[in-house]
C-alpha cells in the first residue's frame, strides 16, 4: 500500500505492507532511526513522536493510519539555530544517561509542555507516566521539563 | 580526609561539566544496534520453547521454509556440528562445580521457557517472525522445577548427566569453632530469612546482534548491544573456533545494561555461525517479551542471616547461608555472583567472626547472572534488615545500633573478618548527614504523633548504611576466586600533532558518561580543553585491549589507567620540552598547557609546540621516539570500598496496603569525584532501581515455569509518577589504593535503597505486630502481612 506522510516537514511516500507499524516505517523505510523501540506492549514510550502536533506512540499506529498526517520525529526537532529548548534543557539538567529513552521522552515532554502551561513537578511526573527510563530515576528529567516549560 | 586530598590541579576535575555524549543522543544521531544500516542482511528469529522442561521429539521446519521471505530454518541437531565448545561460563567457582553443556540451540531437551529450539533466517524482520509460525516442534513436557527448594531436593534432576541440581557449594568460614562459640555465648541471637525475588534487568534498549562476515578473507565483525566487547571477542573466538585476530567486536551506542549485557549470549554465537554459513550479514533484535527468556535475570536467592550480639547490641559474629538460583544453565559469571557478596554479609560493622556458605542450584527458569550490584545488594539487604531486627531486640534505635557497630575510622585500612582489606572509611558522618537531610528527629516525632493518634496511615523510617566492594578487580584476587580472567584495564593517551588528544580505553560505556569524564581527567592534567580530547572505545579494532564495564570498575580501574598513561605522556613531553628549553626535565612543570622552568617564568614552551616537535621529529633528544603516546595497563592492588547511608520514609495505608515512598535521603562517599553531576545521576538511577525491587518488580513464574510478567505491562518498571525527588549529599574519603583517590558509584544506590525502603515498610507496620515483609511489598503482600500479624483495620 502506498502511504504518504509529512515527516519533519517533507512529504515522504512509500509502498508498505498494510501491517507495517508507523515506527517501522519511520525507521526501516525512511531511515529515521532516532525513534526507538523498547517494548511490544505500548508500555515504554521510547517510540513517541508527534502526530499532528500531539505525542503518539508510533508502535501503536500502523503506517497507513498516518497517511496524510504530519509527523515530527526527534530528527526534526532541532532547528537551524541548534537544539530545541527541550533538548537543551535535557542536556543542561543531565536528564539522560544511556539516551535510549531520550528521543521518546523529549517528544512526550514537548507535547506535554505544549498542552499544559504551568505545570508543577507532580504534573510532569503524571504527564510522563507513559515513558519509561531505566537510567535516570526521573529526577533530572522532571527538572529539565520544568526548566523548559518556563 | 577532605577534598584537599585531590590530586587534580587543573580546575576541570570536580566540576559539574555537561556531557559531550548528549547531542548525538538527544537528536537521534546516535546509532544503537537496531539502527545499523546493513544492506542485504538476513534477519534471524528464534523459536523458543514454550515449556520450562520438555523433551524435544522432533523439529519440522518444512512449513517455515515455504513462508515468503524465509531462506533457511535450522533445528539444534542441524547446527550441532557448528559449535567448537558450549557457551562459556568463565567462573567455575569450585573445582567440582557442575556445569551443564549449554549450546546456542538446544538439542534433545529444552530446559526453560525461552530455550532456543530452532531458528529461522529470512529477508526481513517481518518475514522472520512469520517463519516462526511454520516451525513445528513436537515436545514431551516434563515436570518443571521452579523453586530453589524443589531444586535442592533433586525430586526432578534437570540435567540428568550431572546427577543433581546442585551446581556447587562454596563456604567461607575462617574460624568455624569461633563462630559457634560466639553464637553460644551471645546475649542476642537473631535469625532472619529473606528472599530476593527474581528481577528482570530491563534496560530500555533490548539486546541485539548483527554480524558482518567477509567470507573470502575470513574477517568477521560482530556488533552487539553488549557491555563487554573485549571479553566477548575472546569468548566468541573460543566458542566458534573463529581466529581471534580475524574477529572484530563493536558495541555501538548501548541503551543501558545493568549487568544483563555482561554476558556471552546464544544469539551472539548463533548469528556468527549463521553469517558464516550464509556468507552475508545476519541480524537479530530482541523483542521485550522475548527478553524474559533470552536475557539473564537477577537476584533470585534465599538467604538466612544470623547475628550474634552482646547485651549492648555489639555484634560478635555473623553467619549467612544462601541458596541461590542459577536458572537452567550457568551463564558467563553467574556462579560468582553470590560470591561477590560473600565477603560483605557483615556490612560496615566491626565483627570479629564470620561465616558464609552458598549453595547454588539449577531450576527450569531463565538463567540468572549479574544485575546491578551483583551480590552486594543481596549481602547489604541481609545485614541491614538483620540490624533492624537486632535493634528491636536490644531496644535501641535503628541509627544507634549501627553507630555502635560501625568499623571505627581509626581502624582503616581494615582487615575484615572475611579476609578483605577495606581501603578507607568514615561511616558515622555519612549517617549523620543522611539523618540531617531527611529531618530524622522531626520525622520520628511525626511518627510518634500518628501512632499516638491511632492513625491508620502509618509512617515508617528505614535506614540502610552500606559498604560495597567494587572496581573489579585485582587479578590475583580473581585468580583466588577461580575467575577465568584478569581484572586490569588498559588505556592509551595520544597527543596529536595539533595538540588535540585521543584517549583509547578498554572500558565500554552504556550511559555512564565515560567520554565526558575521561576527557576531564586528561584535560585537567594537560591543560587543554576537554572538548579537544576524543575518547575512543567499544571497538576492538580501535581499542584492542580491555576488560570492559561492570562492577563499578570503569573509573577506579580504567580511569586510573588513563591517569597513568597521561602522566607517562607528560613525562615524555617534558623530556622534549626540556630539550627545547635547554633545561632539566625535572625542573619543568606543566600548568595550563604550558611547560615552564620552575623559578624562571620566561622560559616556557606550550604543550602544542612540544606536540608538533614530537611529530616532526626534526630535533628530538637522543633516544626519544617521535610522537607523544603512552599505553598503560593497570591492575589494581585492591577493590575500592565506597560507602554511605540512605534513609527512606514511607507511608502505608493500613486498609489498602498501599506503600507510598514519600521521602528519601542519601549521603554517599565514593572518594574524589571527577564529575559530581554524573555521580548524582548514577545515584538517582541506582536508588530507583533498588526501590523498584522493594516495592514493584518481580519476575513472576507460575508452577509450570511460565513467566507471567514477561513484558513491560506486567513487569512494573517504575515510571516518573511512582518516583520522587531524592535528597543527596556526599562525603569524601579518598581511596588510598589508586592515585586519583576514587571509588565506584554505579551500583551504590541500588545496593543501599532496597533495604532502606524495606526497613521503612516494616518500621511503619511494627505497631501492628508486623516483623517481616516479602518483596516486592505490593498492596496485597502488605495486607497479608498485616492480617497474618493479626492487626490492622480492614
Ligand atoms: S516501543 Fe512503543 S511504547 Fe514501547
Ligand atoms: S537514559 Fe537510559 S533509559 Fe533513559
Short mmCIF file of N, CA, C and O and ligand atoms in Angstrom, two decimals, chain A residues 96-102 132-136, chain B residues 204, ligand 2:
data_model
loop_
_atom_site.label_atom_id
_atom_site.label_comp_id
_atom_site.label_asym_id
_atom_site.label_seq_id
_atom_site.Cartn_x
_atom_site.Cartn_y
_atom_site.Cartn_z
N UNK A 96 19.61 12.64 30.81
CA UNK A 96 19.76 11.40 30.05
C UNK A 96 21.08 10.73 30.42
O UNK A 96 22.05 11.40 30.77
N UNK A 97 21.07 9.43 30.35
CA UNK A 97 22.30 8.67 30.58
C UNK A 97 22.58 7.84 29.33
O UNK A 97 23.33 8.25 28.46
N UNK A 98 21.96 6.67 29.22
CA UNK A 98 22.21 5.87 28.01
C UNK A 98 21.57 6.51 26.79
O UNK A 98 21.96 6.25 25.66
N UNK A 99 20.53 7.30 27.02
CA UNK A 99 19.91 8.02 25.92
C UNK A 99 18.91 7.24 25.10
O UNK A 99 18.38 7.75 24.12
N UNK A 100 18.61 6.03 25.51
CA UNK A 100 17.70 5.23 24.68
C UNK A 100 16.25 5.69 24.80
O UNK A 100 15.51 5.72 23.83
N UNK A 101 15.87 6.07 26.02
CA UNK A 101 14.50 6.56 26.21
C UNK A 101 14.36 7.99 25.72
O UNK A 101 13.25 8.50 25.58
N UNK A 102 15.50 8.65 25.51
CA UNK A 102 15.53 10.10 25.38
C UNK A 102 14.71 10.67 24.21
O UNK A 102 13.92 11.60 24.42
N UNK A 132 9.06 5.31 29.94
CA UNK A 132 9.94 4.72 30.96
C UNK A 132 11.39 5.07 30.69
O UNK A 132 11.85 5.11 29.55
N UNK A 133 12.11 5.29 31.79
CA UNK A 133 13.56 5.49 31.72
C UNK A 133 14.15 4.60 32.80
O UNK A 133 13.70 4.61 33.94
N UNK A 134 15.13 3.79 32.44
CA UNK A 134 15.73 2.89 33.41
C UNK A 134 16.97 3.49 34.07
O UNK A 134 17.46 2.94 35.04
N UNK A 135 17.47 4.58 33.51
CA UNK A 135 18.78 5.07 33.97
C UNK A 135 18.71 6.20 34.99
O UNK A 135 19.51 6.24 35.91
N UNK A 136 17.82 7.15 34.78
CA UNK A 136 17.98 8.44 35.48
C UNK A 136 17.22 8.56 36.78
O UNK A 136 17.44 9.51 37.54
N UNK B 204 16.35 -0.11 28.82
CA UNK B 204 15.31 0.29 27.87
C UNK B 204 15.61 -0.18 26.45
O UNK B 204 14.70 -0.41 25.67
S1 LIG C 2 18.58 7.43 29.80
FE1 LIG C 2 18.74 5.27 29.68
S2 LIG C 2 16.70 4.69 29.63
FE2 LIG C 2 16.53 6.81 29.98
#
